[in-house]
PDB file of C-alpha atoms in Angstrom:
ATOM      1  CA  MET M  23     -79.701 -38.310 104.025  1.00  0.00           C
ATOM      2  CA  ALA M  24     -76.904 -36.701 105.974  1.00  0.00           C
ATOM      3  CA  ASN M  25     -73.857 -38.777 106.855  1.00  0.00           C
ATOM      4  CA  HIS M  26     -72.014 -36.581 109.340  1.00  0.00           C
ATOM      5  CA  LYS M  27     -72.860 -36.471 113.015  1.00  0.00           C
ATOM      6  CA  SER M  28     -73.086 -32.689 112.962  1.00  0.00           C
ATOM      7  CA  SER M  29     -75.473 -32.762 110.003  1.00  0.00           C
ATOM      8  CA  LEU M  30     -77.730 -35.255 111.751  1.00  0.00           C
ATOM      9  CA  LYS M  31     -77.749 -33.055 114.853  1.00  0.00           C
ATOM     10  CA  ARG M  32     -78.619 -29.982 112.765  1.00  0.00           C
ATOM     11  CA  ILE M  33     -81.561 -31.884 111.266  1.00  0.00           C
ATOM     12  CA  ARG M  34     -82.819 -32.827 114.732  1.00  0.00           C
ATOM     13  CA  GLN M  35     -82.457 -29.243 115.949  1.00  0.00           C
ATOM     14  CA  THR M  36     -84.287 -27.886 112.915  1.00  0.00           C
ATOM     15  CA  ILE M  37     -87.229 -30.216 113.507  1.00  0.00           C
ATOM     16  CA  VAL M  38     -87.545 -29.106 117.139  1.00  0.00           C
ATOM     17  CA  ARG M  39     -87.157 -25.428 116.260  1.00  0.00           C
ATOM     18  CA  THR M  40     -89.722 -25.650 113.449  1.00  0.00           C
ATOM     19  CA  GLU M  41     -92.277 -27.237 115.743  1.00  0.00           C
ATOM     20  CA  ARG M  42     -91.693 -24.615 118.432  1.00  0.00           C
ATOM     21  CA  ASN M  43     -91.979 -21.750 115.944  1.00  0.00           C
ATOM     22  CA  ARG M  44     -95.190 -23.213 114.513  1.00  0.00           C
ATOM     23  CA  PHE M  45     -96.708 -23.237 118.006  1.00  0.00           C
ATOM     24  CA  TYR M  46     -95.800 -19.598 118.624  1.00  0.00           C
ATOM     25  CA  ARG M  47     -96.987 -18.431 115.187  1.00  0.00           C
ATOM     26  CA  THR M  48    -100.345 -20.137 115.672  1.00  0.00           C
ATOM     27  CA  ARG M  49    -100.669 -18.745 119.198  1.00  0.00           C
ATOM     28  CA  LEU M  50     -99.909 -15.247 117.924  1.00  0.00           C
ATOM     29  CA  LYS M  51    -102.527 -15.466 115.183  1.00  0.00           C
ATOM     30  CA  ASN M  52    -105.170 -16.716 117.611  1.00  0.00           C
ATOM     31  CA  ILE M  53    -104.438 -13.954 120.122  1.00  0.00           C
ATOM     32  CA  VAL M  54    -104.807 -11.240 117.480  1.00  0.00           C
ATOM     33  CA  LYS M  55    -107.884 -12.941 116.043  1.00  0.00           C
ATOM     34  CA  ASP M  56    -109.589 -12.908 119.459  1.00  0.00           C
ATOM     35  CA  VAL M  57    -109.094  -9.159 119.746  1.00  0.00           C
ATOM     36  CA  ARG M  58    -110.225  -8.526 116.166  1.00  0.00           C
ATOM     37  CA  SER M  59    -113.376 -10.639 116.552  1.00  0.00           C
ATOM     38  CA  ALA M  60    -114.312  -8.761 119.740  1.00  0.00           C
ATOM     39  CA  ILE M  61    -113.783  -5.476 117.904  1.00  0.00           C
ATOM     40  CA  GLU M  62    -115.954  -6.563 114.986  1.00  0.00           C
ATOM     41  CA  ALA M  63    -118.675  -7.640 117.407  1.00  0.00           C
ATOM     42  CA  GLY M  64    -118.545  -4.152 118.907  1.00  0.00           C
ATOM     43  CA  ASN M  65    -118.068  -5.497 122.424  1.00  0.00           C
ATOM     44  CA  LYS M  66    -115.731  -2.970 124.042  1.00  0.00           C
ATOM     45  CA  THR M  67    -115.293  -4.726 127.393  1.00  0.00           C
ATOM     46  CA  GLU M  68    -114.492  -8.054 125.742  1.00  0.00           C
ATOM     47  CA  ALA M  69    -112.136  -6.332 123.303  1.00  0.00           C
ATOM     48  CA  GLU M  70    -110.303  -4.576 126.135  1.00  0.00           C
ATOM     49  CA  ALA M  71    -109.920  -7.849 128.037  1.00  0.00           C
ATOM     50  CA  ALA M  72    -108.637  -9.635 124.929  1.00  0.00           C
ATOM     51  CA  PHE M  73    -106.274  -6.731 124.215  1.00  0.00           C
ATOM     52  CA  LYS M  74    -104.857  -6.939 127.719  1.00  0.00           C
ATOM     53  CA  VAL M  75    -104.031 -10.621 127.167  1.00  0.00           C
ATOM     54  CA  ALA M  76    -102.616  -9.891 123.714  1.00  0.00           C
ATOM     55  CA  ASN M  77    -100.398  -7.082 124.996  1.00  0.00           C
ATOM     56  CA  LYS M  78     -98.916  -9.288 127.700  1.00  0.00           C
ATOM     57  CA  GLN M  79     -98.361 -12.240 125.359  1.00  0.00           C
ATOM     58  CA  LEU M  80     -96.756 -10.141 122.629  1.00  0.00           C
ATOM     59  CA  HIS M  81     -94.268  -8.705 125.076  1.00  0.00           C
ATOM     60  CA  THR M  82     -93.602 -12.188 126.428  1.00  0.00           C
ATOM     61  CA  PHE M  83     -92.786 -13.314 122.881  1.00  0.00           C
ATOM     62  CA  VAL M  84     -90.310 -10.434 122.636  1.00  0.00           C
ATOM     63  CA  SER M  85     -88.542 -11.534 125.808  1.00  0.00           C
ATOM     64  CA  LYS M  86     -88.345 -15.096 124.475  1.00  0.00           C
ATOM     65  CA  GLY M  87     -86.910 -13.880 121.183  1.00  0.00           C
ATOM     66  CA  ILE M  88     -89.878 -14.962 119.061  1.00  0.00           C
ATOM     67  CA  LEU M  89     -90.703 -11.425 117.907  1.00  0.00           C
ATOM     68  CA  LYS M  90     -88.631  -8.322 117.484  1.00  0.00           C
ATOM     69  CA  LYS M  91     -89.424  -5.431 119.798  1.00  0.00           C
ATOM     70  CA  GLU M  92     -90.584  -3.138 116.992  1.00  0.00           C
ATOM     71  CA  THR M  93     -92.880  -5.797 115.520  1.00  0.00           C
ATOM     72  CA  ALA M  94     -94.611  -6.350 118.836  1.00  0.00           C
ATOM     73  CA  ALA M  95     -94.906  -2.599 119.416  1.00  0.00           C
ATOM     74  CA  ARG M  96     -96.486  -2.144 115.975  1.00  0.00           C
ATOM     75  CA  LYS M  97     -99.004  -4.931 116.531  1.00  0.00           C
ATOM     76  CA  VAL M  98     -99.912  -3.667 120.006  1.00  0.00           C
ATOM     77  CA  SER M  99    -100.296  -0.123 118.711  1.00  0.00           C
ATOM     78  CA  ARG M 100    -102.624  -1.148 115.888  1.00  0.00           C
ATOM     79  CA  LEU M 101    -104.736  -3.303 118.172  1.00  0.00           C
ATOM     80  CA  HIS M 102    -104.904  -0.532 120.771  1.00  0.00           C
ATOM     81  CA  ARG M 103    -106.075   2.011 118.196  1.00  0.00           C
ATOM     82  CA  ALA M 104    -108.716  -0.407 116.939  1.00  0.00           C
ATOM     83  CA  VAL M 105    -110.007  -1.078 120.457  1.00  0.00           C
ATOM     84  CA  ASN M 106    -110.174   2.628 121.243  1.00  0.00           C
ATOM     85  CA  ALA M 107    -112.092   3.287 118.026  1.00  0.00           C
ATOM     86  CA  ILE M 108    -115.075   1.210 119.192  1.00  0.00           C
TER      87      ILE M 108
END
């Protein structure tokens, strides 16, 4: 166990940050999964609606600093191509 005040604070901050990152990672996976499942079902209108939500959320994550700009652009591009291929 840490003995210094600064070490104890770092531990508290790490716990909060880990929990926040876990929420965003799970949210990201679920967003992409919704689009992919609509694509696999062959439902173009549902896939387009899910893609619209995914696009907005991914760019929101970029503005919050969760994702890098290039990562979000790559994910959006791949999802967009998959939706258009239906």
